[in-house]
CSV table of C-alpha atoms in Angstrom, one decimal:
chain,number,residue,atom,x,y,z
A,171,UNK,CA,169.4,140.7,-31.0
A,172,UNK,CA,165.7,142.2,-31.3
A,173,UNK,CA,163.6,139.3,-30.1
A,174,UNK,CA,160.1,139.2,-31.8
A,175,UNK,CA,156.8,138.2,-30.6
A,176,UNK,CA,153.4,137.7,-31.9
A,177,UNK,CA,150.7,140.7,-31.3
A,178,UNK,CA,147.4,141.5,-32.6
A,179,UNK,CA,147.0,144.6,-34.3
A,180,UNK,CA,144.0,145.7,-36.8
A,181,UNK,CA,144.3,146.7,-40.5
A,182,UNK,CA,141.7,149.2,-40.6
A,183,UNK,CA,138.5,149.2,-38.7
A,184,UNK,CA,135.6,146.9,-38.9
A,185,UNK,CA,134.5,143.4,-38.0
A,186,UNK,CA,136.6,140.5,-36.6
A,187,UNK,CA,138.2,140.0,-39.8
A,188,UNK,CA,140.5,143.1,-39.4
A,189,UNK,CA,142.4,141.9,-36.4
A,190,UNK,CA,146.0,140.2,-37.6
A,191,UNK,CA,148.3,138.3,-35.6
A,192,UNK,CA,152.0,139.7,-36.6
A,193,UNK,CA,155.6,139.9,-35.6
A,194,UNK,CA,156.4,143.0,-33.3
A,195,UNK,CA,159.6,143.6,-31.6
A,196,UNK,CA,159.3,142.6,-27.8
A,197,UNK,CA,158.9,145.6,-25.8
A,198,UNK,CA,161.4,146.6,-23.0
A,199,UNK,CA,160.3,147.7,-19.4
A,200,UNK,CA,161.3,151.5,-18.9
A,201,UNK,CA,162.2,152.4,-14.8
A,202,UNK,CA,158.9,151.8,-13.2
A,203,UNK,CA,157.8,149.1,-15.5
A,204,UNK,CA,158.1,145.3,-15.5
A,205,UNK,CA,158.5,142.7,-18.3
A,206,UNK,CA,155.5,140.3,-18.3
A,207,UNK,CA,155.5,136.9,-20.5
A,208,UNK,CA,151.7,137.0,-21.0
A,209,UNK,CA,149.9,133.6,-20.2
A,210,UNK,CA,146.7,135.2,-20.8
A,211,UNK,CA,144.5,137.9,-21.8
A,212,UNK,CA,140.9,139.0,-21.5
A,213,UNK,CA,138.9,140.0,-24.2
A,214,UNK,CA,136.7,142.8,-23.5
A,215,UNK,CA,133.8,145.4,-25.0
A,216,UNK,CA,136.5,148.5,-25.4
A,217,UNK,CA,138.6,145.9,-27.3
A,218,UNK,CA,135.5,145.7,-29.8
A,219,UNK,CA,134.9,149.3,-29.6
A,220,UNK,CA,139.0,149.9,-30.6
A,221,UNK,CA,138.6,147.3,-33.3
A,222,UNK,CA,135.8,149.7,-34.5
A,223,UNK,CA,137.6,152.7,-35.0
A,224,UNK,CA,135.7,154.1,-31.9
A,225,UNK,CA,138.0,153.8,-29.0
A,226,UNK,CA,141.5,154.7,-30.0
A,227,UNK,CA,144.5,153.9,-27.3
A,228,UNK,CA,145.7,156.8,-25.6
A,229,UNK,CA,148.5,159.1,-27.1
A,230,UNK,CA,151.8,157.1,-26.8
A,231,UNK,CA,150.4,153.9,-26.1
A,232,UNK,CA,150.8,150.9,-28.3
A,233,UNK,CA,148.6,149.7,-31.0
A,234,UNK,CA,148.2,146.4,-30.0
A,235,UNK,CA,145.4,145.3,-28.6
A,236,UNK,CA,144.5,144.0,-25.0
A,237,UNK,CA,143.7,145.8,-21.8
A,238,UNK,CA,144.3,143.2,-19.1
A,239,UNK,CA,146.7,140.3,-18.6
A,240,UNK,CA,148.3,137.7,-16.5
A,241,UNK,CA,151.6,136.2,-16.8
A,242,UNK,CA,155.2,135.8,-15.2
A,243,UNK,CA,157.6,138.7,-14.7
A,244,UNK,CA,160.5,138.1,-17.2
A,245,UNK,CA,162.4,141.5,-16.7
A,246,UNK,CA,161.9,144.7,-14.2
A,247,UNK,CA,163.0,148.4,-14.9
A,248,UNK,CA,166.0,150.0,-13.8
A,249,UNK,CA,164.7,150.9,-10.1
A,250,UNK,CA,162.9,148.6,-7.4
A,251,UNK,CA,159.6,147.6,-8.5
A,252,UNK,CA,158.9,145.0,-5.7
A,253,UNK,CA,158.5,142.3,-8.3
A,254,UNK,CA,161.1,139.7,-9.2
A,255,UNK,CA,161.6,137.6,-12.2
A,256,UNK,CA,159.1,134.7,-12.1
A,257,UNK,CA,156.5,136.5,-10.0
A,258,UNK,CA,153.0,135.6,-11.2
A,259,UNK,CA,151.2,138.7,-11.6
A,260,UNK,CA,147.9,140.3,-13.2
A,261,UNK,CA,147.5,143.9,-14.5
A,262,UNK,CA,145.4,146.4,-16.3
A,263,UNK,CA,147.4,148.0,-19.3
A,264,UNK,CA,146.6,151.1,-21.7
A,265,UNK,CA,147.0,148.3,-24.6
A,266,UNK,CA,149.6,145.5,-25.5
A,267,UNK,CA,148.0,142.6,-23.7
A,268,UNK,CA,147.3,140.5,-27.0
A,269,UNK,CA,151.0,139.5,-27.3
A,270,UNK,CA,153.4,137.1,-25.9
A,271,UNK,CA,155.1,140.0,-23.7
A,272,UNK,CA,154.0,143.1,-22.4
A,273,UNK,CA,155.0,145.7,-20.3
A,274,UNK,CA,153.1,146.9,-17.4
A,275,UNK,CA,153.6,149.9,-15.0
A,276,UNK,CA,154.4,148.0,-11.7
A,277,UNK,CA,152.1,150.1,-9.3
A,278,UNK,CA,149.3,148.6,-11.1
A,279,UNK,CA,150.1,145.3,-11.1
A,280,UNK,CA,148.7,142.9,-8.6
A,281,UNK,CA,150.1,139.3,-7.6
A,282,UNK,CA,148.3,136.4,-8.8
A,283,UNK,CA,146.9,134.5,-5.7
A,284,UNK,CA,148.2,130.7,-5.3
A,285,UNK,CA,145.4,128.5,-6.6
A,286,UNK,CA,144.2,131.1,-9.4
A,287,UNK,CA,145.0,129.6,-12.6
A,288,UNK,CA,146.3,132.0,-15.3
A,289,UNK,CA,143.1,131.7,-17.8
A,290,UNK,CA,141.3,132.9,-14.4
A,291,UNK,CA,143.6,135.7,-13.7
A,292,UNK,CA,143.7,137.0,-17.2
A,293,UNK,CA,140.0,137.6,-17.0
A,294,UNK,CA,140.3,139.7,-13.6
A,295,UNK,CA,141.8,143.2,-13.9
A,296,UNK,CA,139.5,145.2,-16.3
A,297,UNK,CA,136.1,143.9,-15.0
A,298,UNK,CA,137.6,143.9,-11.5
A,299,UNK,CA,139.0,147.4,-11.5
A,300,UNK,CA,135.9,148.7,-13.3
A,301,UNK,CA,133.5,147.2,-10.8
A,302,UNK,CA,135.3,148.4,-7.5
A,303,UNK,CA,135.9,151.8,-9.0
A,304,UNK,CA,132.2,152.3,-9.9
A,305,UNK,CA,130.0,149.9,-7.8
A,306,UNK,CA,131.7,150.0,-4.4
A,307,UNK,CA,133.7,153.4,-4.4
A,308,UNK,CA,132.0,155.7,-6.6
A,309,UNK,CA,128.4,154.5,-5.9
A,310,UNK,CA,129.5,153.2,-2.3
A,311,UNK,CA,127.1,149.7,-2.5
A,312,UNK,CA,126.8,148.8,1.1
A,313,UNK,CA,126.1,145.4,2.7
A,314,UNK,CA,122.3,145.0,2.7
A,315,UNK,CA,121.5,147.1,-0.3
A,316,UNK,CA,120.1,146.2,-3.8
A,317,UNK,CA,122.0,146.5,-6.9
A,318,UNK,CA,120.7,146.1,-10.2
A,319,UNK,CA,122.9,145.4,-12.9
A,320,UNK,CA,122.0,145.8,-16.5
A,321,UNK,CA,123.8,143.1,-18.9
A,322,UNK,CA,124.0,140.7,-16.0
A,323,UNK,CA,126.0,138.1,-17.6
A,324,UNK,CA,128.5,140.1,-19.2
A,325,UNK,CA,132.0,140.1,-17.8
A,326,UNK,CA,131.3,143.2,-16.1
A,327,UNK,CA,127.7,142.0,-15.2
A,328,UNK,CA,128.9,138.7,-13.9
A,329,UNK,CA,131.8,140.3,-11.8
A,330,UNK,CA,129.5,143.1,-10.2
A,331,UNK,CA,127.1,140.0,-9.3
A,332,UNK,CA,129.6,138.1,-7.8
A,333,UNK,CA,131.5,140.4,-5.6
A,334,UNK,CA,128.1,142.4,-4.3
A,335,UNK,CA,126.7,138.9,-3.3
A,336,UNK,CA,130.1,138.1,-1.5
A,337,UNK,CA,129.9,141.7,0.4
A,338,UNK,CA,126.3,141.1,1.2
A,339,UNK,CA,124.3,142.7,-1.2
A,340,UNK,CA,121.2,141.8,-3.1
A,341,UNK,CA,121.6,141.7,-6.8
A,342,UNK,CA,118.9,142.0,-9.7
A,343,UNK,CA,120.1,141.6,-13.3
A,344,UNK,CA,118.7,142.1,-16.3
A,345,UNK,CA,119.5,139.6,-19.5
A,346,UNK,CA,118.4,139.3,-22.9
A,347,UNK,CA,117.1,135.6,-22.6
A,348,UNK,CA,115.7,133.1,-20.3
A,349,UNK,CA,118.9,131.1,-20.5
A,350,UNK,CA,120.9,134.2,-19.5
A,351,UNK,CA,118.5,134.6,-16.6
A,352,UNK,CA,119.2,130.9,-15.5
A,353,UNK,CA,123.1,131.5,-15.7
A,354,UNK,CA,122.4,134.7,-13.7
A,355,UNK,CA,120.6,132.9,-11.0
A,356,UNK,CA,123.0,130.1,-10.9
A,357,UNK,CA,125.7,132.6,-10.3
A,358,UNK,CA,123.9,133.8,-7.2
A,359,UNK,CA,121.9,136.6,-8.6
A,360,UNK,CA,118.7,137.0,-6.5
A,361,UNK,CA,116.4,137.4,-9.2
A,362,UNK,CA,116.9,137.8,-12.9
A,363,UNK,CA,114.6,139.8,-15.3
A,364,UNK,CA,114.3,139.2,-19.0
A,365,UNK,CA,114.1,142.5,-20.5
A,366,UNK,CA,112.9,141.3,-23.9
A,367,UNK,CA,109.7,139.7,-22.3
A,368,UNK,CA,109.0,142.2,-19.6
A,369,UNK,CA,109.4,145.7,-18.6
A,370,UNK,CA,112.6,145.6,-16.1
A,371,UNK,CA,111.3,149.0,-14.5
A,372,UNK,CA,108.1,147.5,-13.6
A,373,UNK,CA,109.5,144.0,-12.5
A,374,UNK,CA,112.3,145.7,-10.5
A,375,UNK,CA,109.8,147.9,-8.9
A,376,UNK,CA,107.7,145.0,-7.9
A,377,UNK,CA,110.9,143.2,-6.6
A,378,UNK,CA,111.8,145.8,-4.2
A,379,UNK,CA,108.0,146.5,-3.0
A,380,UNK,CA,108.1,150.0,-4.7
A,381,UNK,CA,111.3,151.3,-3.3
A,382,UNK,CA,113.6,150.5,-6.4
A,383,UNK,CA,117.1,149.7,-6.2
A,384,UNK,CA,120.0,151.4,-4.5
A,385,UNK,CA,122.5,151.2,-7.0
A,386,UNK,CA,122.2,150.7,-10.7
A,387,UNK,CA,125.3,149.8,-12.8
A,388,UNK,CA,124.3,150.4,-16.4
A,389,UNK,CA,126.5,150.1,-19.4
A,390,UNK,CA,123.5,150.5,-22.0
A,391,UNK,CA,122.9,154.2,-21.9
A,392,UNK,CA,120.4,155.6,-24.3
A,393,UNK,CA,116.7,155.1,-23.5
A,394,UNK,CA,118.0,153.1,-20.3
A,395,UNK,CA,119.0,156.5,-18.6
A,396,UNK,CA,115.5,158.0,-17.8
A,397,UNK,CA,114.3,154.5,-17.0
A,398,UNK,CA,117.3,154.3,-14.4
A,399,UNK,CA,116.5,157.4,-12.9
A,400,UNK,CA,112.4,156.7,-12.9
A,401,UNK,CA,113.3,153.4,-11.1
A,402,UNK,CA,116.1,154.3,-8.5
A,403,UNK,CA,115.6,154.5,-5.0
A,404,UNK,CA,115.6,157.6,-3.0
A,405,UNK,CA,119.1,158.7,-2.4
A,406,UNK,CA,120.1,156.1,-4.9
A,407,UNK,CA,123.3,156.0,-7.0
A,408,UNK,CA,123.7,155.2,-10.9
A,409,UNK,CA,126.9,154.2,-12.2
A,410,UNK,CA,126.9,154.7,-16.0
A,411,UNK,CA,130.2,152.9,-17.6
A,412,UNK,CA,129.3,152.6,-21.3
A,413,UNK,CA,126.7,153.6,-23.7
A,414,UNK,CA,125.8,150.8,-25.8
A,415,UNK,CA,122.4,152.2,-26.9
A,416,UNK,CA,124.0,155.6,-27.1
A,417,UNK,CA,125.4,158.7,-25.0
A,418,UNK,CA,122.4,161.3,-25.9
A,419,UNK,CA,118.9,160.8,-24.2
A,420,UNK,CA,115.9,163.2,-23.8
A,421,UNK,CA,115.7,163.2,-20.0
A,422,UNK,CA,113.4,164.6,-17.3
A,423,UNK,CA,115.7,165.6,-14.6
A,424,UNK,CA,112.9,165.9,-12.0
A,425,UNK,CA,113.8,162.5,-10.4
A,426,UNK,CA,117.3,163.7,-10.2
A,427,UNK,CA,116.1,166.6,-7.6
A,428,UNK,CA,113.2,164.7,-5.9
A,429,UNK,CA,114.8,161.6,-4.9
A,430,UNK,CA,118.2,163.2,-4.1
A,431,UNK,CA,119.9,160.8,-6.9
A,432,UNK,CA,123.7,160.4,-7.7
A,433,UNK,CA,124.3,159.8,-11.3
A,434,UNK,CA,128.3,159.4,-11.8
A,435,UNK,CA,130.4,157.8,-14.4
A,436,UNK,CA,134.4,156.9,-15.5
A,437,UNK,CA,136.3,155.4,-17.6
A,438,UNK,CA,139.7,153.7,-16.7
A,439,UNK,CA,142.1,153.4,-19.9
A,440,UNK,CA,143.4,157.0,-19.9
A,441,UNK,CA,143.4,157.5,-16.1
A,442,UNK,CA,146.5,158.0,-14.5
A,443,UNK,CA,149.1,155.3,-13.3
A,444,UNK,CA,148.7,156.7,-9.7
A,445,UNK,CA,144.9,156.2,-9.8
A,446,UNK,CA,145.1,152.7,-11.1
A,447,UNK,CA,147.8,151.8,-8.7
A,448,UNK,CA,145.2,152.9,-5.8
A,449,UNK,CA,142.5,150.7,-7.5
A,450,UNK,CA,145.1,147.9,-7.8
A,451,UNK,CA,146.1,148.1,-3.7
A,452,UNK,CA,142.0,148.4,-3.0
A,453,UNK,CA,141.7,145.3,-4.9
A,454,UNK,CA,144.5,143.4,-2.9
A,455,UNK,CA,142.9,144.5,0.2
A,456,UNK,CA,139.5,143.4,-0.6
A,457,UNK,CA,139.1,141.3,-3.6
A,458,UNK,CA,142.3,139.1,-3.5
A,459,UNK,CA,141.4,137.3,-0.5
A,460,UNK,CA,137.9,136.2,-2.0
A,461,UNK,CA,139.9,135.1,-5.0
A,462,UNK,CA,142.4,133.1,-3.1
A,463,UNK,CA,139.8,131.4,-1.0
A,464,UNK,CA,137.2,130.8,-3.9
A,465,UNK,CA,134.6,132.6,-2.7
A,466,UNK,CA,134.7,134.6,-6.2
A,467,UNK,CA,136.0,133.1,-9.2
A,468,UNK,CA,135.6,135.0,-12.7
A,469,UNK,CA,132.7,133.0,-14.9
A,470,UNK,CA,135.0,132.1,-18.2
A,471,UNK,CA,132.8,131.5,-21.3
A,472,UNK,CA,135.1,130.4,-23.4
A,473,UNK,CA,139.2,130.2,-24.2
A,474,UNK,CA,140.7,130.9,-27.6
A,475,UNK,CA,144.4,130.5,-28.7
A,476,UNK,CA,145.9,134.1,-29.9
A,477,UNK,CA,145.7,132.8,-33.6
A,478,UNK,CA,141.9,132.9,-33.2
A,479,UNK,CA,141.4,136.1,-32.1
A,480,UNK,CA,138.9,136.8,-34.7
A,481,UNK,CA,136.7,133.9,-33.4
A,482,UNK,CA,137.3,135.4,-29.6
A,483,UNK,CA,135.8,138.7,-31.0
A,484,UNK,CA,133.1,137.3,-33.3
A,485,UNK,CA,132.0,135.3,-30.0
A,486,UNK,CA,131.8,138.9,-28.2
A,487,UNK,CA,129.9,140.6,-31.1
A,488,UNK,CA,127.2,137.6,-30.7
A,489,UNK,CA,126.1,138.6,-27.0
A,490,UNK,CA,125.8,135.0,-26.3
A,491,UNK,CA,128.6,134.9,-23.9
A,492,UNK,CA,128.3,134.2,-20.0
A,493,UNK,CA,131.3,135.8,-18.4
A,494,UNK,CA,134.6,136.2,-19.9
A,495,UNK,CA,136.2,135.3,-23.2
A,496,UNK,CA,139.9,134.8,-22.8
A,497,UNK,CA,143.1,134.2,-25.1
A,498,UNK,CA,145.3,131.7,-24.0
A,499,UNK,CA,149.0,132.4,-25.2
A,500,UNK,CA,150.2,129.0,-24.3
A,501,UNK,CA,147.4,126.8,-25.0
A,502,UNK,CA,150.0,123.6,-25.5
A,503,UNK,CA,147.7,122.2,-28.2
A,504,UNK,CA,144.5,122.8,-26.8
A,505,UNK,CA,141.4,124.2,-29.0
A,506,UNK,CA,139.2,126.6,-27.9
A,507,UNK,CA,136.1,126.1,-25.7
A,508,UNK,CA,133.4,125.9,-26.5
């Protein structure tokens, strides 16, 4: 008998109203995969881009939305995956997390540490994989260095802030309101610059005594590309992970040469399983202990039941959130917060 499940798909491209909760057959794990009963799924900016028709799933991936999840293993593929029924896991997936069940490539799954609730675990994979890969591996942020994070109260921004502080770096963020700047400082940012009220290049240069930050994490793109190059420290590294204001810019690349700048970028969704598995092992070594001891916890902005996925996306579209927006598949009658 085919088991049905709730799943979120889009009817066309556009705003949150195109999202639909529909019935789909429960997927079955192939060799090397595990079937996870989803308890929570994070809502992320790439989900919004997919909804708008700008970020389709990789070939062969499910049309069901969602890039990250936390839940319990319900079944395993035909070979030894290292997981057993009942194990609590969190994972990055190509698609399919906005559903009651999802299949996960076992090498990319991470055991949820004791004490970390499922809603929080569902907010971990996408942002923590992204930040670890770009800030700590590609941009090689070191203890004692200064990190500048644009969009410092987003899911990515708060993750970068918390991990960098936990690993001994100084953190400056930009944000679009005084309330968001205050929220970033409450999370541990050393300084927060309201980019609507001040020029972040001037402010950050002053905060670093003219040197500039050692690493910049940017998801804005467009006009920020030149400003980042002008601001970055000598031998600095810029990690570009998105282009919210466009992927084109008229650039003077002289600072790239004169300051020996490394400009790097990456995406995760279409990367091979082996690469994501390597990242998962790095997170197990360096991040899971911080989650287990409570040194780092993903800030949760709001939680919605699956049926209110359109409201969750509207919250993301508003850009008023601080931290992660999460879908709770098992809310037990609890309404969204706030």
